Amino acid sequence: MATDAVAQLADSLAKTQVTEGELSYKGQGRKFDNAQSVEEMVKEIQEFKGLQALRLEGNTYGVEAAQAIAKALETKSEFKYCYWSDMFTGRLRSEIPPALNSLGAALMTAGARLTVLDLSDNAFGPDGVKGIEKLLKSTACHTLQELRLNNCGMGIGGGKILAAALTECYKQSSAQGTPLGLKVFIAGRNRLENDGATALAQAFQLMGSLEEVHVPQNGINHPGVTALATAMQHNPQLRVLNLNDNTFTKKGAIAMAQALKHLRSVQVINFGDCLVRSEGAIAIAEAVTEGLPILKELNLSFGEITGEAALLVAQSVEGKATLEKLDLNGNCLGQEGCDALREVMDGLNMGDLLGSLSDDEGEPEEDDDDEDEEEDDYEEDDDVEEEDSSVNQVSSPPSVPRPPDASSFLCFPSPDKLLKLGTKRALLFEQQVDVADAGKTAEAFLKISSVYNEEDEDVKSAVLDSIDAILRKAFASPSFQGYNFVSSLLVMLGLLKSEDKVKPVRVVPGHLQALEYVVRQDYFPQDHIAVLEAFMSRHIQALESCSSARNILKSTLEQVRPEN
């Protein structure tokens, strides 16, 4: 859970190696209010030759005390490591910026070249970020590799100031031929929200050097997550990505899945408590299947993921020789789903890598009454559409026949309308359907396939030719999100719950028969086969009226499933 993630992060922050040339006052719990109180410390700093690291954490320092320490640092040109977390407990927030300003100014005066700057657990807010702004922009930070600002209460404003400072540092250092190569960025529990995260994402994208990013518990929703996802694609050496306890939802999860497809070095993914939901989990599973060869940990706990999606996640880690842990606790699997998940992992000889499922939320409740109401609404809508259509026909002048129109067919599909589109129907659909939009492509597929008739060769051929044209064009585009197409298809068929309020269509055999044709075509990615197979194997009411078509589709999916 979120608290566990924070504890793990705290442990990670604490595990800093003792550096040669280090002077430590760590964890003494002392209160230094003025210059007199730090006289002994100042003397030790002044006399320490080759000082590289100073640990001040676990004490509390007033402005005068910080200024005295700063004065002693002004001659320490070899200084590299600032371990200055938790050093303002009990201080007024107004005291913190001048204290940080004096310490930063001293490092600039000394000509120091920092490697680590750790100011975690100092609740200094946006004003505190202003206190280190000059330092971050200076040559002292051109060499910075680790920036740790966990639990500092920066807020949106602080996030923007920090992003601007890092951007300026990168530009100035690049102009001098030594661009900033920040490797580790830690800023959990800072209330960055979307705007703060988006500002930082722009800086991350510019740098392109990050290996670890930890931003848990920041109130980031899908716009901020999407911005971070885009930035991560430009950081090819990324190893650890921790966004625990933010809110992805489907949009953010799909964007992050797309980013993961561009990354080969990722070892740890922590998207626990991120509400990735089933559609997002499916997208992430496909990204794992396609790449991430050295993945060690995947955390998708507490994400409202259902059983089928969880199974796909489990299947995605097959062959990941470096995997150490898969965490799917706290989702919506139910007892049968938990058992099935354990069975799959055992079958992969990875049973011991699956984390506890003790906090599973159980299967989501099906709201049959709502589904019935939705079906009634559809019947009423269909009647209205038929009435409207007949009215239009009556009001149209009989001497002016309506020309073939792909948009008219897509509004009110019928076999007769499809045939009247003539031999250029495939081209007409290509022009009408926005294949850059996976959702609209899925909707067009269902509209066209709804008139499929196995016994009418003309209609059957017209349907398959039209679908072929649309999907071949769609999947040929490098930017087309195939997993989004499959996810949208499952949602529209009522096989997968969506966070969007999408009314499912009434499943007819033609939908499944056309899909059976599509999965056999060379343009259909094999990575999507397992997803479809998992959902076609479900016992679901929506498919009962199409049992024959479903069985044929299941059989075909088994045949075309890629061999591992």
Short mmCIF file of C-alpha atoms in Angstrom, two decimals, residues 31-508:
data_model
loop_
_atom_site.label_atom_id
_atom_site.label_comp_id
_atom_site.label_asym_id
_atom_site.label_seq_id
_atom_site.Cartn_x
_atom_site.Cartn_y
_atom_site.Cartn_z
CA LYS A 31 19.23 22.15 18.41
CA PHE A 32 21.58 24.76 16.95
CA ASP A 33 20.10 28.25 17.19
CA ASN A 34 23.04 30.63 16.75
CA ALA A 35 26.71 30.91 15.78
CA GLN A 36 27.89 30.11 19.29
CA SER A 37 26.04 26.80 19.31
CA VAL A 38 27.93 25.57 16.23
CA GLU A 39 31.41 26.85 17.12
CA GLU A 40 32.80 23.35 17.57
CA MET A 41 31.22 22.17 14.33
CA VAL A 42 32.56 25.17 12.41
CA LYS A 43 36.05 24.52 13.73
CA GLU A 44 35.90 20.86 12.66
CA ILE A 45 34.71 21.85 9.18
CA GLN A 46 37.50 24.43 8.82
CA GLU A 47 40.17 21.95 9.91
CA PHE A 48 38.90 19.05 7.80
CA LYS A 49 41.17 18.89 4.75
CA GLY A 50 39.62 17.55 1.56
CA LEU A 51 36.07 17.76 2.89
CA GLN A 52 33.71 16.19 0.34
CA ALA A 53 30.58 15.35 2.32
CA LEU A 54 28.74 16.94 5.24
CA ARG A 55 25.90 15.23 7.07
CA LEU A 56 23.69 17.65 8.99
CA GLU A 57 20.47 15.59 9.01
CA GLY A 58 18.57 14.78 12.17
CA ASN A 59 19.33 18.07 13.92
CA THR A 60 17.66 21.49 13.71
CA TYR A 61 19.46 24.65 12.61
CA GLY A 62 18.47 28.31 12.96
CA VAL A 63 19.44 31.03 10.48
CA GLU A 64 22.52 32.22 12.42
CA ALA A 65 23.76 28.67 12.89
CA ALA A 66 23.35 27.93 9.16
CA GLN A 67 25.20 31.14 8.26
CA ALA A 68 28.13 30.20 10.50
CA ILE A 69 28.35 26.74 8.94
CA ALA A 70 28.13 28.33 5.50
CA LYS A 71 31.08 30.60 6.24
CA ALA A 72 33.18 27.55 7.07
CA LEU A 73 32.23 25.91 3.76
CA GLU A 74 33.37 28.82 1.60
CA THR A 75 36.88 27.37 1.23
CA LYS A 76 35.86 23.76 0.58
CA SER A 77 36.38 23.48 -3.18
CA GLU A 78 36.36 19.67 -3.16
CA PHE A 79 32.89 19.51 -1.62
CA LYS A 80 30.44 17.15 -3.43
CA TYR A 81 27.81 15.68 -1.13
CA CYS A 82 25.10 17.59 0.78
CA TYR A 83 23.21 15.29 3.12
CA TRP A 84 20.96 17.94 4.59
CA SER A 85 17.60 16.24 5.11
CA ASP A 86 15.46 16.83 8.21
CA MET A 87 17.42 19.82 9.48
CA PHE A 88 14.71 22.39 10.16
CA THR A 89 12.33 20.61 12.54
CA GLY A 90 10.51 23.11 14.75
CA ARG A 91 11.73 26.10 12.76
CA LEU A 92 9.48 28.80 11.35
CA ARG A 93 9.04 28.43 7.62
CA SER A 94 10.38 31.98 7.19
CA GLU A 95 13.71 30.88 8.71
CA ILE A 96 14.36 28.20 6.13
CA PRO A 97 14.92 30.20 2.88
CA PRO A 98 17.66 32.48 4.33
CA ALA A 99 19.37 29.47 5.91
CA LEU A 100 19.38 27.61 2.59
CA ASN A 101 20.44 30.75 0.72
CA SER A 102 23.52 31.16 2.89
CA LEU A 103 24.53 27.51 2.55
CA GLY A 104 24.04 27.58 -1.23
CA ALA A 105 25.98 30.83 -1.60
CA ALA A 106 28.89 29.32 0.32
CA LEU A 107 29.08 26.35 -2.06
CA MET A 108 29.09 28.69 -5.05
CA THR A 109 31.84 30.80 -3.47
CA ALA A 110 33.91 27.67 -2.80
CA GLY A 111 33.66 26.59 -6.42
CA ALA A 112 32.20 23.26 -5.31
CA ARG A 113 30.92 20.74 -7.85
CA LEU A 114 28.04 18.84 -6.29
CA THR A 115 27.13 15.22 -6.94
CA VAL A 116 24.36 14.77 -4.34
CA LEU A 117 21.93 17.33 -2.92
CA ASP A 118 19.56 15.82 -0.34
CA LEU A 119 17.09 18.17 1.33
CA SER A 120 14.34 15.62 2.01
CA ASP A 121 11.96 15.89 4.96
CA ASN A 122 12.32 19.65 5.22
CA ALA A 123 8.79 21.04 5.03
CA PHE A 124 9.93 24.26 3.41
CA GLY A 125 7.23 24.70 0.76
CA PRO A 126 7.64 26.85 -2.38
CA ASP A 127 9.68 29.44 -0.46
CA GLY A 128 12.22 26.78 0.40
CA VAL A 129 12.66 25.98 -3.28
CA LYS A 130 13.37 29.66 -3.84
CA GLY A 131 16.07 29.28 -1.19
CA ILE A 132 17.98 26.79 -3.38
CA GLU A 133 17.03 28.32 -6.74
CA LYS A 134 20.31 30.21 -7.21
CA LEU A 135 22.33 27.16 -6.19
CA LEU A 136 20.51 24.92 -8.68
CA LYS A 137 21.15 27.37 -11.51
CA SER A 138 24.84 27.78 -10.65
CA THR A 139 27.94 25.94 -11.86
CA ALA A 140 27.96 24.12 -8.51
CA CYS A 141 25.07 21.99 -9.80
CA HIS A 142 26.30 21.42 -13.35
CA THR A 143 27.69 18.10 -12.09
CA LEU A 144 24.66 17.12 -9.97
CA GLN A 145 23.69 13.45 -10.26
CA GLU A 146 21.19 12.99 -7.42
CA LEU A 147 18.53 15.46 -6.29
CA ARG A 148 16.48 14.33 -3.30
CA LEU A 149 13.55 16.48 -2.22
CA ASN A 150 11.23 13.93 -0.68
CA ASN A 151 8.45 15.24 1.59
CA CYS A 152 9.23 18.94 1.27
CA GLY A 153 5.73 20.29 0.62
CA MET A 154 6.84 22.08 -2.54
CA GLY A 155 3.38 22.26 -4.04
CA ILE A 156 2.65 23.29 -7.62
CA GLY A 157 4.52 26.58 -7.26
CA GLY A 158 7.63 24.93 -5.88
CA GLY A 159 7.50 22.32 -8.63
CA LYS A 160 7.45 25.02 -11.29
CA ILE A 161 10.34 26.94 -9.69
CA LEU A 162 12.34 23.73 -9.44
CA ALA A 163 11.62 22.82 -13.06
CA ALA A 164 12.71 26.25 -14.27
CA ALA A 165 15.92 26.09 -12.23
CA LEU A 166 16.82 22.64 -13.58
CA THR A 167 16.09 23.77 -17.11
CA GLU A 168 18.34 26.81 -16.70
CA CYS A 169 21.07 24.64 -15.18
CA TYR A 170 20.89 22.27 -18.14
CA LYS A 171 21.06 25.09 -20.69
CA GLN A 172 24.00 26.83 -19.01
CA SER A 173 25.94 23.61 -18.47
CA SER A 174 25.29 22.56 -22.08
CA ALA A 175 26.61 25.90 -23.30
CA GLN A 176 29.84 25.13 -21.43
CA GLY A 177 30.09 21.70 -23.05
CA THR A 178 29.19 19.67 -19.93
CA PRO A 179 25.40 19.25 -19.90
CA LEU A 180 23.70 18.44 -16.61
CA GLY A 181 23.40 14.66 -16.32
CA LEU A 182 20.98 14.21 -13.41
CA LYS A 183 20.49 10.49 -12.73
CA VAL A 184 18.28 10.29 -9.64
CA PHE A 185 15.25 12.49 -8.91
CA ILE A 186 13.25 11.92 -5.71
CA ALA A 187 10.30 14.13 -4.82
CA GLY A 188 7.60 12.05 -3.15
CA ARG A 189 4.84 13.62 -1.03
CA ASN A 190 5.15 17.15 -2.42
CA ARG A 191 1.62 17.92 -3.73
CA LEU A 192 3.04 18.62 -7.19
CA GLU A 193 -0.28 17.80 -8.86
CA ASN A 194 -0.67 18.03 -12.65
CA ASP A 195 0.87 21.44 -13.23
CA GLY A 196 3.94 20.79 -11.10
CA ALA A 197 4.47 17.37 -12.65
CA THR A 198 4.03 18.74 -16.17
CA ALA A 199 6.59 21.49 -15.57
CA LEU A 200 9.11 18.96 -14.23
CA ALA A 201 8.37 16.60 -17.14
CA GLN A 202 9.55 19.27 -19.56
CA ALA A 203 12.84 19.54 -17.69
CA PHE A 204 13.20 15.74 -17.58
CA GLN A 205 12.63 15.50 -21.31
CA LEU A 206 15.30 18.10 -21.94
CA MET A 207 17.91 16.37 -19.75
CA GLY A 208 17.34 12.82 -20.98
CA SER A 209 19.76 11.37 -18.41
CA LEU A 210 17.50 10.07 -15.64
CA GLU A 211 17.95 6.56 -14.25
CA GLU A 212 15.60 6.77 -11.25
CA VAL A 213 12.42 8.81 -10.84
CA HIS A 214 10.46 8.65 -7.58
CA VAL A 215 7.38 10.90 -7.34
CA PRO A 216 4.87 8.95 -5.20
CA GLN A 217 1.90 10.57 -3.44
CA ASN A 218 1.78 13.82 -5.39
CA GLY A 219 -1.88 14.09 -6.40
CA ILE A 220 -0.98 13.66 -10.07
CA ASN A 221 -3.85 12.72 -12.41
CA HIS A 222 -3.78 11.55 -16.02
CA PRO A 223 -2.68 14.88 -17.61
CA GLY A 224 0.40 14.99 -15.39
CA VAL A 225 1.01 11.26 -15.76
CA THR A 226 0.82 11.60 -19.54
CA ALA A 227 3.34 14.45 -19.49
CA LEU A 228 5.72 12.37 -17.37
CA ALA A 229 5.22 9.40 -19.70
CA THR A 230 6.26 11.49 -22.69
CA ALA A 231 9.32 12.71 -20.81
CA MET A 232 10.36 9.20 -19.78
CA GLN A 233 10.57 8.14 -23.43
CA HIS A 234 13.48 10.58 -23.76
CA ASN A 235 15.38 9.01 -20.84
CA PRO A 236 16.62 5.70 -22.32
CA GLN A 237 18.72 4.74 -19.28
CA LEU A 238 15.73 4.82 -16.90
CA ARG A 239 15.91 1.90 -14.44
CA VAL A 240 13.40 2.77 -11.69
CA LEU A 241 10.02 4.45 -12.13
CA ASN A 242 7.98 4.98 -8.95
CA LEU A 243 4.67 6.84 -9.23
CA ASN A 244 2.95 5.01 -6.37
CA ASP A 245 -0.31 6.49 -5.08
CA ASN A 246 -1.07 8.90 -7.91
CA THR A 247 -4.17 8.55 -10.12
CA PHE A 248 -3.48 7.19 -13.62
CA THR A 249 -6.92 5.98 -14.73
CA LYS A 250 -7.11 4.49 -18.21
CA LYS A 251 -5.70 7.51 -20.07
CA GLY A 252 -2.62 7.84 -17.89
CA ALA A 253 -1.96 4.10 -17.82
CA ILE A 254 -2.15 3.78 -21.60
CA ALA A 255 0.20 6.74 -22.04
CA MET A 256 2.66 5.22 -19.58
CA ALA A 257 2.41 1.83 -21.32
CA GLN A 258 3.29 3.50 -24.60
CA ALA A 259 6.33 5.10 -22.96
CA LEU A 260 7.50 1.77 -21.55
CA LYS A 261 7.65 0.37 -25.07
CA HIS A 262 10.51 2.77 -25.77
CA LEU A 263 12.54 1.80 -22.70
CA ARG A 264 14.84 -1.22 -22.45
CA SER A 265 16.65 -0.62 -19.17
CA VAL A 266 13.72 -0.44 -16.75
CA GLN A 267 14.08 -2.79 -13.80
CA VAL A 268 11.52 -1.53 -11.27
CA ILE A 269 8.00 -0.28 -12.03
CA ASN A 270 5.89 0.87 -9.08
CA PHE A 271 2.39 1.85 -10.18
CA GLY A 272 0.73 0.58 -7.00
CA ASP A 273 -2.30 2.54 -5.72
CA CYS A 274 -2.45 4.29 -9.09
CA LEU A 275 -5.92 3.19 -10.22
CA VAL A 276 -4.64 1.84 -13.54
CA ARG A 277 -7.82 -0.25 -13.84
CA SER A 278 -8.24 -3.20 -16.21
CA GLU A 279 -7.84 -1.32 -19.48
CA GLY A 280 -4.63 0.28 -18.25
CA ALA A 281 -3.33 -3.03 -16.92
CA ILE A 282 -3.90 -4.65 -20.31
CA ALA A 283 -1.90 -1.89 -22.01
CA ILE A 284 0.92 -2.24 -19.48
CA ALA A 285 0.89 -6.03 -19.92
CA GLU A 286 1.40 -5.61 -23.65
CA ALA A 287 4.31 -3.25 -23.04
CA VAL A 288 5.90 -5.81 -20.71
CA THR A 289 5.36 -8.58 -23.26
CA GLU A 290 6.95 -6.58 -26.05
CA GLY A 291 10.01 -5.37 -24.12
CA LEU A 292 11.48 -4.62 -20.68
CA PRO A 293 13.95 -7.54 -20.90
CA ILE A 294 15.59 -6.95 -17.49
CA LEU A 295 12.46 -6.19 -15.44
CA LYS A 296 12.87 -7.09 -11.75
CA GLU A 297 9.75 -5.72 -10.05
CA LEU A 298 6.27 -4.86 -11.30
CA ASN A 299 3.81 -3.37 -8.82
CA LEU A 300 0.22 -2.92 -10.01
CA SER A 301 -1.39 -3.37 -6.59
CA PHE A 302 -4.62 -1.66 -5.52
CA GLY A 303 -5.53 -0.62 -9.06
CA GLU A 304 -9.12 -1.92 -9.47
CA ILE A 305 -7.85 -4.58 -11.88
CA THR A 306 -10.18 -7.51 -12.60
CA GLY A 307 -9.26 -11.17 -12.92
CA GLU A 308 -8.86 -11.42 -16.70
CA ALA A 309 -6.62 -8.38 -16.89
CA ALA A 310 -4.52 -9.67 -13.98
CA LEU A 311 -4.01 -12.97 -15.82
CA LEU A 312 -2.73 -11.06 -18.84
CA VAL A 313 -0.29 -9.20 -16.61
CA ALA A 314 0.91 -12.53 -15.23
CA GLN A 315 1.33 -13.98 -18.71
CA SER A 316 3.30 -10.90 -19.76
CA VAL A 317 6.17 -11.68 -17.36
CA GLU A 318 6.79 -15.10 -18.89
CA GLY A 319 10.42 -15.42 -19.86
CA LYS A 320 11.53 -12.46 -17.73
CA ALA A 321 14.55 -14.21 -16.21
CA THR A 322 15.44 -11.29 -13.94
CA LEU A 323 11.98 -10.92 -12.38
CA GLU A 324 11.98 -10.90 -8.58
CA LYS A 325 8.44 -9.79 -7.70
CA LEU A 326 5.00 -9.28 -9.22
CA ASP A 327 2.57 -7.43 -6.94
CA LEU A 328 -1.14 -7.59 -7.81
CA ASN A 329 -2.49 -7.40 -4.27
CA GLY A 330 -5.57 -5.35 -3.43
CA ASN A 331 -7.24 -5.67 -6.83
CA CYS A 332 -10.66 -7.05 -7.79
CA LEU A 333 -9.89 -10.69 -8.61
CA GLY A 334 -12.19 -12.65 -6.31
CA GLN A 335 -11.27 -16.03 -4.92
CA GLU A 336 -11.45 -17.78 -8.30
CA GLY A 337 -9.38 -15.04 -9.87
CA CYS A 338 -6.72 -15.30 -7.16
CA ASP A 339 -6.57 -19.07 -7.63
CA ALA A 340 -6.31 -18.70 -11.40
CA LEU A 341 -3.54 -16.12 -11.02
CA ARG A 342 -1.55 -18.40 -8.71
CA GLU A 343 -2.07 -21.26 -11.16
CA VAL A 344 -0.73 -19.23 -14.08
CA MET A 345 2.32 -18.11 -12.10
CA ASP A 346 2.97 -21.66 -10.93
CA GLY A 347 2.71 -22.81 -14.54
CA LEU A 348 5.40 -20.32 -15.44
CA ASN A 349 7.57 -21.61 -12.56
CA MET A 350 7.24 -18.17 -11.01
CA GLY A 351 4.82 -18.91 -8.20
CA ASP A 352 7.26 -17.74 -5.54
CA LEU A 353 7.59 -14.35 -7.28
CA LEU A 354 3.90 -13.49 -6.89
CA GLY A 355 3.27 -11.22 -3.92
CA SER A 356 0.54 -11.72 -1.34
CA LEU A 357 -3.09 -11.46 -2.47
CA SER A 358 -4.42 -11.15 1.08
CA ASP A 359 -5.98 -7.71 0.50
CA ASP A 360 -7.91 -8.64 -2.64
CA GLU A 361 -11.12 -6.61 -2.92
CA GLY A 362 -13.18 -9.40 -4.48
CA GLU A 363 -14.88 -9.43 -7.87
CA PRO A 364 -16.70 -6.22 -8.84
CA GLU A 365 -20.44 -6.45 -8.44
CA GLU A 366 -22.42 -6.76 -11.65
CA ASP A 367 -25.30 -4.31 -11.84
CA ASP A 368 -27.75 -6.37 -13.85
CA ASP A 369 -30.57 -3.87 -13.45
CA ASP A 370 -28.50 -1.10 -15.01
CA GLU A 371 -27.53 -3.38 -17.89
CA ASP A 372 -31.19 -4.20 -18.50
CA GLU A 373 -32.02 -0.50 -18.50
CA GLU A 374 -29.23 0.13 -20.98
CA GLU A 375 -30.58 -2.59 -23.27
CA ASP A 376 -34.04 -1.05 -23.05
CA ASP A 377 -32.53 2.32 -23.93
CA TYR A 378 -30.91 0.77 -26.95
CA GLU A 379 -34.17 -0.73 -28.12
CA GLU A 380 -35.85 2.66 -27.80
CA ASP A 381 -32.95 4.34 -29.60
CA ASP A 382 -33.17 1.80 -32.41
CA ASP A 383 -36.89 2.46 -32.79
CA VAL A 384 -36.30 6.20 -32.92
CA GLU A 385 -33.59 5.77 -35.52
CA GLU A 386 -35.84 3.62 -37.69
CA GLU A 387 -38.67 6.15 -37.38
CA ASP A 388 -36.34 9.03 -38.19
CA SER A 389 -35.00 7.12 -41.16
CA SER A 390 -38.49 6.46 -42.52
CA VAL A 391 -39.46 10.11 -42.01
CA ASN A 392 -36.42 11.21 -43.97
CA GLN A 393 -37.29 8.84 -46.77
CA VAL A 394 -40.84 10.15 -46.97
CA SER A 395 -39.76 13.79 -46.96
CA SER A 396 -37.09 13.31 -49.66
CA PRO A 397 -38.18 14.09 -53.19
CA PRO A 398 -38.69 10.74 -55.01
CA SER A 399 -37.06 12.07 -58.16
CA VAL A 400 -33.68 12.72 -56.39
CA PRO A 401 -32.23 9.37 -55.16
CA ARG A 402 -29.72 9.60 -52.33
CA PRO A 403 -26.16 8.81 -53.48
CA PRO A 404 -24.12 6.13 -51.65
CA ASP A 405 -22.79 7.57 -48.40
CA ALA A 406 -20.39 5.83 -45.97
CA SER A 407 -21.37 8.16 -43.12
CA SER A 408 -25.06 7.28 -43.60
CA PHE A 409 -24.22 3.58 -43.37
CA LEU A 410 -22.19 4.09 -40.21
CA CYS A 411 -25.12 5.94 -38.63
CA PHE A 412 -27.71 3.28 -39.54
CA PRO A 413 -25.97 0.12 -40.83
CA SER A 414 -27.85 -2.26 -43.14
CA PRO A 415 -26.71 -4.89 -45.68
CA ASP A 416 -28.54 -3.07 -48.46
CA LYS A 417 -26.77 0.24 -47.72
CA LEU A 418 -23.41 -1.52 -47.65
CA LEU A 419 -23.94 -3.12 -51.05
CA LYS A 420 -25.17 0.16 -52.56
CA LEU A 421 -21.83 1.76 -51.71
CA GLY A 422 -20.50 -0.24 -54.67
CA THR A 423 -17.00 -1.44 -55.45
CA LYS A 424 -15.41 1.69 -53.99
CA ARG A 425 -16.88 1.06 -50.55
CA ALA A 426 -13.49 0.20 -49.03
CA LEU A 427 -12.03 3.51 -50.21
CA LEU A 428 -15.10 5.39 -48.95
CA PHE A 429 -14.68 3.89 -45.48
CA GLU A 430 -10.94 4.67 -45.46
CA GLN A 431 -11.79 8.30 -46.17
CA GLN A 432 -14.64 8.42 -43.63
CA VAL A 433 -13.08 6.67 -40.63
CA ASP A 434 -10.39 8.43 -38.60
CA VAL A 435 -8.03 5.47 -38.18
CA ALA A 436 -5.70 7.58 -36.03
CA ASP A 437 -8.34 7.24 -33.31
CA ALA A 438 -8.36 3.67 -31.97
CA GLY A 439 -11.80 4.13 -30.39
CA LYS A 440 -13.41 5.39 -33.59
CA THR A 441 -11.76 2.59 -35.53
CA ALA A 442 -13.20 0.00 -33.13
CA GLU A 443 -16.64 1.61 -33.41
CA ALA A 444 -16.50 1.49 -37.22
CA PHE A 445 -15.44 -2.16 -37.09
CA LEU A 446 -18.48 -3.05 -34.98
CA LYS A 447 -20.85 -1.07 -37.21
CA ILE A 448 -19.64 -2.74 -40.39
CA SER A 449 -19.39 -6.25 -38.94
CA SER A 450 -22.90 -6.01 -37.48
CA VAL A 451 -24.38 -6.67 -40.96
CA TYR A 452 -22.12 -9.68 -41.65
CA ASN A 453 -24.05 -12.64 -43.07
CA GLU A 454 -22.31 -15.97 -43.52
CA GLU A 455 -24.96 -17.15 -46.00
CA ASP A 456 -24.90 -14.08 -48.24
CA GLU A 457 -21.62 -14.12 -50.12
CA ASP A 458 -22.02 -10.57 -51.47
CA VAL A 459 -22.63 -9.05 -48.05
CA LYS A 460 -19.96 -11.22 -46.42
CA SER A 461 -17.37 -10.16 -49.01
CA ALA A 462 -18.36 -6.49 -48.72
CA VAL A 463 -17.99 -6.58 -44.93
CA LEU A 464 -14.59 -8.28 -44.96
CA ASP A 465 -13.20 -6.05 -47.74
CA SER A 466 -14.30 -2.93 -45.87
CA ILE A 467 -12.89 -4.09 -42.54
CA ASP A 468 -9.67 -5.15 -44.22
CA ALA A 469 -9.17 -1.72 -45.72
CA ILE A 470 -9.74 0.14 -42.45
CA LEU A 471 -7.70 -2.11 -40.17
CA ARG A 472 -4.82 -2.63 -42.56
CA LYS A 473 -4.44 1.13 -42.81
CA ALA A 474 -4.78 1.57 -39.05
CA PHE A 475 -2.26 -1.07 -38.00
CA ALA A 476 0.20 0.12 -40.67
CA SER A 477 0.54 3.42 -38.83
CA PRO A 478 3.40 3.40 -36.25
CA SER A 479 1.39 5.73 -34.00
CA PHE A 480 -1.73 3.55 -33.95
CA GLN A 481 -2.37 2.22 -30.44
CA GLY A 482 -3.38 -1.36 -31.13
CA TYR A 483 -3.97 -2.23 -27.49
CA ASN A 484 -6.31 0.75 -27.24
CA PHE A 485 -8.24 -0.60 -30.23
CA VAL A 486 -8.62 -4.03 -28.61
CA SER A 487 -9.52 -2.46 -25.26
CA SER A 488 -12.16 -0.24 -26.89
CA LEU A 489 -13.54 -3.24 -28.74
CA LEU A 490 -13.93 -5.20 -25.50
CA VAL A 491 -15.58 -2.25 -23.77
CA MET A 492 -18.05 -1.67 -26.60
CA LEU A 493 -18.91 -5.37 -26.65
CA GLY A 494 -19.63 -5.22 -22.91
CA LEU A 495 -16.82 -7.65 -22.04
CA LEU A 496 -14.73 -5.12 -20.12
CA LYS A 497 -15.86 -2.40 -17.75
CA SER A 498 -14.64 1.08 -18.54
CA GLU A 499 -14.24 4.21 -16.44
CA ASP A 500 -15.88 6.04 -19.35
CA LYS A 501 -19.66 5.84 -19.56
CA VAL A 502 -19.82 3.71 -22.68
CA LYS A 503 -23.01 1.83 -23.49
CA PRO A 504 -22.15 -1.59 -24.91
CA VAL A 505 -23.62 -2.67 -28.23
CA ARG A 506 -25.79 -5.75 -28.51
CA VAL A 507 -23.36 -8.50 -29.55
CA VAL A 508 -24.34 -10.29 -32.76
#
